[in-house]
Amino acid sequence: MQIIPRLALGALLAAALTAPALAQTEITVQHPLPLQSHYGAGATALKEALERATGGRYRVTIQRNDNEREMIESVQIGTLDCTITSTGPVGNFVPAVRVVDVPFLFRDYAHARGVLDSEIGQQLLGQFTPRGLTGVVWLENGFRHLTNSRHAVNSPDDIRGLKVRTMENPVHMRAFRALGALPTPMAFSELVPALQQGTVDGQENPIPVIVANNLNQVQRFLTLTGHVYSPALLICNPAMLQRLAATDRTAFQVAAVAAQRANRDRVTADENTGVEELRRRGMTVTTEVDRGRFQTALAAAFAQYERELDGALLRRIRDWRAAQ
């Protein structure tokens, strides 16, 4: 019988003790907002749920990247595992998703969340596969509102001539063009410098995004237009998910649902407190908005959406009601 020297035995024991750490697999998730945000809440819930379910065999690393288009491209080619992103740039990769970015499509949060969690939302997620992506679960940013540095906006007429930063999304750009604004598409990473330098007068984002990024420091006026519900998505690289064992893939899906719940809960909390917080920070807030006038001003854009997007799906979404 071969006798193992004491030093060698010690090395073998050390290797055995560290084996689980060596077997640990890292999954990287990037998103464009601060850790203390609704995206951060979702990413953290995903991390905690997956690491707990797999006994630490998987470690989720969360990173910030302000360029959403770049993240989606990285997931598509496999240099990044997952991203949490708004739908704004997603339509450039999965055109069918542009339908959910149409203004005044959703009545309220119950309507939006219900549609995206229904068969409609699942069918849209199915459109990601042919594009080399996996749409895992729907998250959200919330309803988008308008801010600017020039004057209070009380009606569509007040938007005319404003240079407004939009996402790189033709649906949003067409809406602001119809309102007489000058839409200026740019990555979120470029927004604050553009506002500081006067390249654009304003921007539009949900309350949670405005609060988390301190946009009150570069914008004075906020109008609660609620003109677009802004969904978000957890998108992952298909090959990465396929490499997971079946039980781990199930654990990942469960963790994604935990991320969705944490994300939506944070959006709800931010909506409940965010407007008063922005007032406290010095913003002038216009809360009484005649949305009917805005919808009338967008009539030409709506007609074009019906022609260029899936008109039947738009009507199906508008008419959706929760089962009684």
C-alpha positions as a printed Julia matrix, in Angstrom:
324×3 Matrix{Float64}:
   0.0    0.0     0.0
   1.35   3.39   -0.99
   1.83   5.8     1.91
   0.97   9.41    1.08
   3.41  11.89    2.6
   1.89  14.23    5.23
   2.39  17.36    3.08
   0.79  15.72    0.06
  -2.12  14.51    2.19
  -2.63  18.06    3.44
  -2.71  19.33   -0.14
  -5.29  16.72   -1.12
  -7.52  17.62    1.82
  -7.25  21.32    0.97
  -8.21  20.59   -2.63
 -11.23  18.58   -1.47
 -12.37  21.39    0.8
 -12.11  23.98   -1.96
 -13.71  21.84   -4.68
 -17.18  23.4    -4.35
 -15.71  26.88   -4.81
 -13.82  25.74   -7.9
 -17.01  24.2    -9.29
 -18.9   27.43   -8.77
 -20.22  28.92  -12.01
 -20.51  32.68  -12.48
 -23.43  34.3   -14.29
 -23.04  37.99  -15.09
 -26.07  40.28  -15.26
 -25.74  43.89  -16.41
 -28.29  46.7   -16.19
 -28.15  50.48  -16.73
 -29.29  51.87  -13.37
 -27.86  52.32   -9.86
 -27.94  49.38   -7.46
 -30.56  51.2    -5.35
 -33.13  51.22   -8.15
 -35.96  49.04   -9.43
 -33.52  47.27  -11.78
 -31.11  46.8    -8.9
 -33.92  45.33   -6.8
 -34.74  42.83   -9.55
 -31.11  41.86  -10.16
 -30.46  41.41   -6.43
 -33.54  39.21   -6.02
 -32.4   37.08   -8.97
 -28.95  36.7    -7.42
 -30.2   35.79   -3.97
 -32.84  33.33   -5.18
 -30.56  31.48   -7.62
 -27.59  31.28   -5.27
 -29.84  29.99   -2.48
 -31.59  27.43   -4.7
 -28.32  26.02   -6.04
 -26.51  25.97   -2.72
 -24.0   28.5    -3.97
 -22.94  26.47   -7.02
 -23.91  29.49   -9.09
 -22.75  33.0    -8.29
 -24.49  35.95   -9.93
 -22.35  39.02  -10.54
 -24.27  42.27  -11.05
 -22.67  45.07  -13.08
 -23.83  48.47  -14.3
 -23.64  49.39  -17.98
 -25.48  52.51  -19.18
 -25.56  51.41  -22.83
 -28.6   49.17  -23.29
 -28.02  48.44  -26.99
 -24.45  47.38  -26.25
 -25.64  44.99  -23.53
 -28.21  43.35  -25.81
 -25.58  42.88  -28.52
 -23.22  41.34  -25.97
 -25.9   38.88  -24.82
 -26.65  38.0   -28.44
 -23.03  37.14  -29.25
 -22.44  35.44  -25.9
 -19.91  37.76  -24.26
 -22.52  38.63  -21.61
 -24.89  36.18  -19.93
 -27.92  38.36  -19.18
 -29.16  41.94  -19.18
 -32.06  43.8   -17.66
 -33.1   46.45  -20.14
 -36.04  48.61  -21.13
 -37.85  47.63  -24.31
 -36.73  50.89  -25.97
 -33.78  49.44  -27.89
 -35.1   45.87  -27.98
 -37.27  46.54  -31.02
 -34.09  46.94  -33.07
 -33.37  43.26  -32.35
 -36.9   41.83  -32.0
 -39.24  44.06  -34.06
 -42.41  42.44  -32.67
 -41.68  44.02  -29.26
 -42.21  47.53  -30.64
 -45.95  47.03  -30.2
 -45.72  47.45  -26.39
 -44.06  50.87  -26.78
 -47.09  52.51  -28.41
 -48.31  55.57  -26.43
 -51.47  55.3   -24.32
 -51.74  51.57  -25.04
 -52.11  50.51  -21.4
 -54.73  51.92  -19.04
 -52.87  51.36  -15.78
 -50.41  49.03  -14.03
 -52.95  46.23  -13.59
 -53.66  46.28  -17.32
 -49.98  46.37  -18.34
 -48.81  43.67  -15.94
 -51.81  41.5   -16.73
 -51.18  41.64  -20.49
 -47.47  40.9   -20.2
 -48.06  37.99  -17.82
 -50.75  36.56  -20.1
 -50.48  34.5   -23.26
 -49.88  37.75  -25.16
 -46.69  38.46  -23.25
 -45.5   34.86  -23.53
 -46.04  34.9   -27.29
 -43.91  38.04  -27.55
 -41.15  36.39  -25.51
 -41.26  33.54  -28.02
 -40.19  36.0   -30.75
 -36.74  36.32  -29.16
 -35.54  32.8   -30.01
 -35.12  33.3   -33.79
 -33.05  36.42  -32.99
 -30.48  34.55  -30.93
 -31.83  35.76  -27.59
 -34.01  34.39  -24.81
 -36.63  36.66  -23.31
 -36.91  35.19  -19.82
 -39.43  37.37  -18.01
 -41.14  40.77  -18.19
 -40.05  43.43  -15.73
 -40.88  47.14  -15.83
 -39.82  50.76  -15.52
 -43.29  52.19  -15.13
 -45.26  54.89  -16.92
 -43.1   57.49  -18.62
 -43.43  61.21  -17.9
 -41.94  64.32  -19.47
 -39.33  66.61  -17.88
 -37.66  69.69  -19.31
 -35.58  72.7   -18.31
 -37.49  75.44  -20.18
 -41.09  75.72  -19.01
 -44.04  73.88  -17.51
 -45.89  71.62  -19.95
 -49.66  71.72  -19.5
 -50.83  70.74  -22.98
 -49.48  69.3   -26.25
 -48.91  72.87  -27.48
 -46.28  73.37  -24.77
 -44.18  70.52  -26.18
 -43.88  72.09  -29.62
 -40.27  73.01  -30.38
 -38.76  71.24  -27.36
 -35.67  69.13  -28.04
 -36.52  65.89  -26.25
 -34.16  63.01  -25.74
 -35.84  59.72  -26.59
 -34.62  56.17  -26.63
 -33.35  54.81  -29.93
 -36.89  53.71  -30.7
 -38.85  54.76  -33.82
 -42.2   54.3   -32.05
 -41.33  56.88  -29.39
 -39.68  59.21  -31.91
 -42.76  59.25  -34.14
 -44.97  60.19  -31.18
 -42.87  63.19  -30.19
 -42.54  64.29  -33.8
 -46.36  64.23  -34.06
 -46.52  66.47  -30.97
 -44.23  69.0   -32.65
 -41.16  68.22  -30.53
 -37.69  67.55  -31.9
 -36.95  63.97  -30.8
 -33.25  63.32  -30.28
 -32.42  59.63  -29.84
 -29.4   58.81  -27.7
 -28.15  56.17  -25.28
 -29.04  56.7   -21.63
 -25.32  57.06  -20.85
 -25.29  60.29  -22.89
 -28.41  61.81  -21.32
 -27.1   63.78  -18.33
 -24.22  65.45  -20.25
 -26.67  66.34  -23.04
 -29.04  67.96  -20.53
 -26.18  69.79  -18.81
 -24.85  71.16  -22.09
 -28.27  72.08  -23.49
 -28.01  69.64  -26.38
 -31.56  68.66  -25.45
 -34.16  70.51  -23.4
 -35.86  67.55  -21.87
 -36.34  63.82  -21.64
 -39.03  61.3   -20.73
 -38.74  58.51  -18.19
 -40.71  56.86  -15.39
 -40.59  58.31  -11.88
 -38.3   55.53  -10.56
 -35.69  56.34  -13.24
 -35.92  60.1   -12.66
 -35.49  59.63   -8.89
 -32.72  57.01   -9.05
 -30.62  59.08  -11.44
 -31.19  62.47   -9.75
 -32.43  64.0   -13.0
 -33.92  66.79  -10.91
 -30.39  68.22  -10.81
 -30.55  68.96  -14.55
 -34.31  69.33  -15.09
 -36.7   71.78  -13.45
 -40.16  70.87  -14.77
 -41.98  67.52  -14.53
 -45.34  66.8   -16.18
 -47.13  63.57  -15.3
 -48.14  62.73  -18.86
 -48.03  58.95  -18.36
 -47.8   58.81  -22.14
 -46.14  55.41  -22.43
 -45.93  52.38  -20.15
 -42.3   51.27  -20.25
 -41.8   47.51  -19.9
 -38.41  45.99  -19.19
 -37.03  42.53  -19.76
 -34.59  40.01  -18.42
 -32.85  38.79  -21.57
 -30.28  35.98  -21.53
 -27.96  34.2   -23.91
 -29.64  30.96  -25.08
 -26.41  28.92  -25.02
 -25.77  29.9   -21.41
 -29.23  28.72  -20.39
 -28.86  25.49  -22.36
 -25.67  24.68  -20.47
 -27.62  24.61  -17.2
 -28.82  21.27  -15.93
 -32.6   20.9   -16.08
 -33.01  21.43  -12.32
 -30.78  24.52  -12.43
 -32.7   25.9   -15.39
 -35.89  25.55  -13.36
 -34.19  27.28  -10.43
 -33.15  30.1   -12.75
 -36.74  30.56  -13.98
 -38.01  30.65  -10.4
 -35.34  33.21   -9.55
 -36.43  35.28  -12.57
 -39.99  35.38  -11.2
 -38.56  36.54   -7.86
 -36.74  39.29   -9.78
 -39.98  40.32  -11.47
 -41.8   40.55   -8.14
 -39.02  42.6    -6.49
 -38.76  44.9    -9.5
 -42.49  45.61   -9.65
 -42.74  46.08   -5.88
 -39.96  48.68   -6.06
 -41.65  50.5    -8.96
 -44.89  50.62   -6.96
 -43.06  51.99   -3.91
 -41.22  54.59   -6.0
 -44.45  55.67   -7.68
 -46.06  56.17   -4.28
 -43.27  58.38   -2.93
 -41.31  59.62   -5.95
 -43.34  62.64   -7.0
 -43.22  64.17   -3.52
 -39.52  63.4    -3.34
 -38.92  65.25   -6.62
 -40.96  68.18   -5.34
 -38.82  68.17   -2.21
 -35.75  68.29   -4.43
 -37.09  71.42   -6.1
 -38.91  70.27   -9.23
 -42.1   72.0   -10.38
 -44.64  69.21  -10.94
 -47.73  69.42  -13.18
 -50.13  66.69  -12.1
 -53.37  67.67  -13.89
 -52.91  66.55  -17.49
 -55.65  66.26  -20.13
 -54.47  63.0   -21.67
 -57.35  63.12  -24.14
 -55.79  66.18  -25.79
 -52.48  64.35  -26.08
 -54.17  61.34  -27.65
 -56.0   63.59  -30.13
 -52.69  65.23  -31.06
 -51.25  61.76  -31.71
 -54.04  60.64  -34.06
 -51.79  60.57  -37.14
 -49.15  58.58  -35.27
 -51.75  56.07  -34.06
 -52.91  55.52  -37.64
 -49.35  54.83  -38.7
 -48.82  52.38  -35.83
 -51.87  50.44  -36.97
 -50.39  50.16  -40.48
 -46.75  49.44  -39.6
 -47.12  47.31  -36.47
 -49.48  44.44  -35.7
 -52.83  46.24  -35.68
 -54.73  43.15  -34.54
 -52.36  42.69  -31.61
 -52.67  46.37  -30.65
 -56.46  45.97  -30.5
 -56.12  42.73  -28.55
 -53.93  44.48  -25.96
 -56.24  47.5   -25.67
 -59.29  45.26  -25.2
 -57.66  42.88  -22.67
 -59.51  42.4   -19.4
 -58.57  40.24  -16.45
 -60.61  37.04  -16.18
 -63.4   37.34  -13.63
